[in-house]
Amino acid sequence: MPFNHNDFYHRTLLRHVPSHCADALDVGCGGGSFARRLARHAGWVDAVDTSAEMIDLARTRSMGAGNIEFRVCDLMGIDAARYDFVSCIATVHHLPSFPDALERLRDSLRPGGVLAVLGLYREQTVSDWAISLSAAPVNLLFNAVTRKQAEVTPPVADHSMTLADIRTDADRVLPGHRVRRHLFWRYSMIYRKP
Ligand SMILES: C[S@@+](CC[C@H](N)C(=O)[O-])C[C@H]1O[C@@H](n2cnc3c(N)ncnc32)[C@H](O)[C@@H]1O
């Protein structure tokens, strides 16, 4: 498998799945790699993406997984107050409004449910750049080891928000959330609904 900066953080996100997770949702599921892992920790997984091509691919790759439903659906169309765990990996920056996307993700949780976002941030501060530069050799090494390219890549979008921008919106929409900066220009955001 080629090295994938998002898949690298799957285990980080899975640590936040509640112990009794009946219903989970993965938004922007792409080829379904996270949904398949999540299905081992949840009774049922809904996995949605706006790309019909990615949903077809995810279904093909997930034959045999009996507790996942993949469907074409926009984040803004997901059900409210339905899930114990919601993940959103490398997708939130595709939405036209970051705060609106966070609100919709939050509202899809049941009380006590957990939201886990993995996102990309734009470097702004000296420490942002230091971390990105320190990741460059690791990135080169991983890419060299896993030279093969993915056959189908999901749609991508530019990310323009800095960590400060992200925290400002999250403070308002997700009080009590925790944002952590990671290697490879990523951050994780964890929020538990009261
Ligand atoms: C960079 S890919 C990440 C895919 C997957 N989460 C992964 O980690 O491989 C972003 C995905 O979000 C999907 N997407 C974009 N806008 C969306 C929206 N409004 N609602 C749901 N999915 C969306 C795209 O079709 C794409 O598959």
mmCIF file of C-alpha atoms and ligand atoms in Angstrom, residues 4 6-7 10 26-31 33 48-51 54 73-76 89-91 93-95 154-156, ligand 1:
data_model
loop_
_atom_site.group_PDB
_atom_site.id
_atom_site.type_symbol
_atom_site.label_atom_id
_atom_site.label_comp_id
_atom_site.label_asym_id
_atom_site.label_seq_id
_atom_site.Cartn_x
_atom_site.Cartn_y
_atom_site.Cartn_z
ATOM 1 C CA ASN A 4 -1.059 7.766 3.201
ATOM 2 C CA ASN A 6 -4.412 10.318 6.689
ATOM 3 C CA ASP A 7 -4.347 6.548 7.263
ATOM 4 C CA HIS A 10 -6.371 6.109 12.066
ATOM 5 C CA ASP A 26 -17.610 8.451 8.810
ATOM 6 C CA VAL A 27 -18.044 11.620 6.749
ATOM 7 C CA GLY A 28 -16.042 11.957 3.512
ATOM 8 C CA CYS A 29 -15.226 8.271 3.657
ATOM 9 C CA GLY A 30 -13.327 8.129 0.333
ATOM 10 C CA GLY A 31 -12.388 4.517 -0.427
ATOM 11 C CA SER A 33 -10.363 2.466 4.681
ATOM 12 C CA VAL A 48 -20.944 8.933 3.394
ATOM 13 C CA ASP A 49 -19.214 10.820 0.606
ATOM 14 C CA THR A 50 -20.401 13.188 -2.119
ATOM 15 C CA SER A 51 -18.378 11.297 -4.738
ATOM 16 C CA MET A 54 -15.528 6.847 -4.162
ATOM 17 C CA CYS A 73 -24.573 11.995 0.820
ATOM 18 C CA ASP A 74 -23.348 15.478 1.657
ATOM 19 C CA LEU A 75 -22.215 16.255 5.198
ATOM 20 C CA MET A 76 -24.895 18.936 5.328
ATOM 21 C CA ILE A 89 -10.909 12.737 7.932
ATOM 22 C CA ALA A 90 -9.291 15.252 5.562
ATOM 23 C CA THR A 91 -12.737 16.416 4.476
ATOM 24 C CA HIS A 93 -11.776 21.829 4.439
ATOM 25 C CA HIS A 94 -13.826 20.788 1.373
ATOM 26 C CA LEU A 95 -16.903 22.458 2.865
ATOM 27 C CA PRO A 154 -10.211 10.762 -3.712
ATOM 28 C CA PRO A 155 -11.065 14.385 -4.589
ATOM 29 C CA VAL A 156 -8.779 16.867 -2.822
HETATM 30 C C1 LIG B 1 -9.150 14.063 0.728
HETATM 31 S S1 LIG B 1 -10.528 12.984 0.636
HETATM 32 C C2 LIG B 1 -10.380 12.032 2.134
HETATM 33 C C3 LIG B 1 -11.064 10.698 2.018
HETATM 34 C C4 LIG B 1 -10.926 9.785 3.227
HETATM 35 N N1 LIG B 1 -11.509 10.365 4.423
HETATM 36 C C5 LIG B 1 -9.487 9.397 3.461
HETATM 37 O O1 LIG B 1 -8.971 9.694 4.523
HETATM 38 O O2 LIG B 1 -8.894 8.769 2.572
HETATM 39 C C6 LIG B 1 -11.948 14.024 0.968
HETATM 40 C C7 LIG B 1 -13.250 13.335 0.679
HETATM 41 O O3 LIG B 1 -14.323 14.154 1.106
HETATM 42 C C8 LIG B 1 -15.374 14.043 0.173
HETATM 43 N N2 LIG B 1 -16.240 15.221 0.329
HETATM 44 C C9 LIG B 1 -16.019 16.484 -0.124
HETATM 45 N N3 LIG B 1 -17.019 17.297 0.253
HETATM 46 C C10 LIG B 1 -17.901 16.546 0.944
HETATM 47 C C11 LIG B 1 -19.150 16.832 1.581
HETATM 48 N N4 LIG B 1 -19.682 18.058 1.546
HETATM 49 N N5 LIG B 1 -19.796 15.825 2.213
HETATM 50 C C12 LIG B 1 -19.261 14.573 2.240
HETATM 51 N N6 LIG B 1 -18.079 14.246 1.644
HETATM 52 C C13 LIG B 1 -17.411 15.222 1.001
HETATM 53 C C14 LIG B 1 -14.659 13.937 -1.165
HETATM 54 O O4 LIG B 1 -15.472 13.378 -2.162
HETATM 55 C C15 LIG B 1 -13.471 13.050 -0.803
HETATM 56 O O5 LIG B 1 -13.731 11.672 -0.989
#
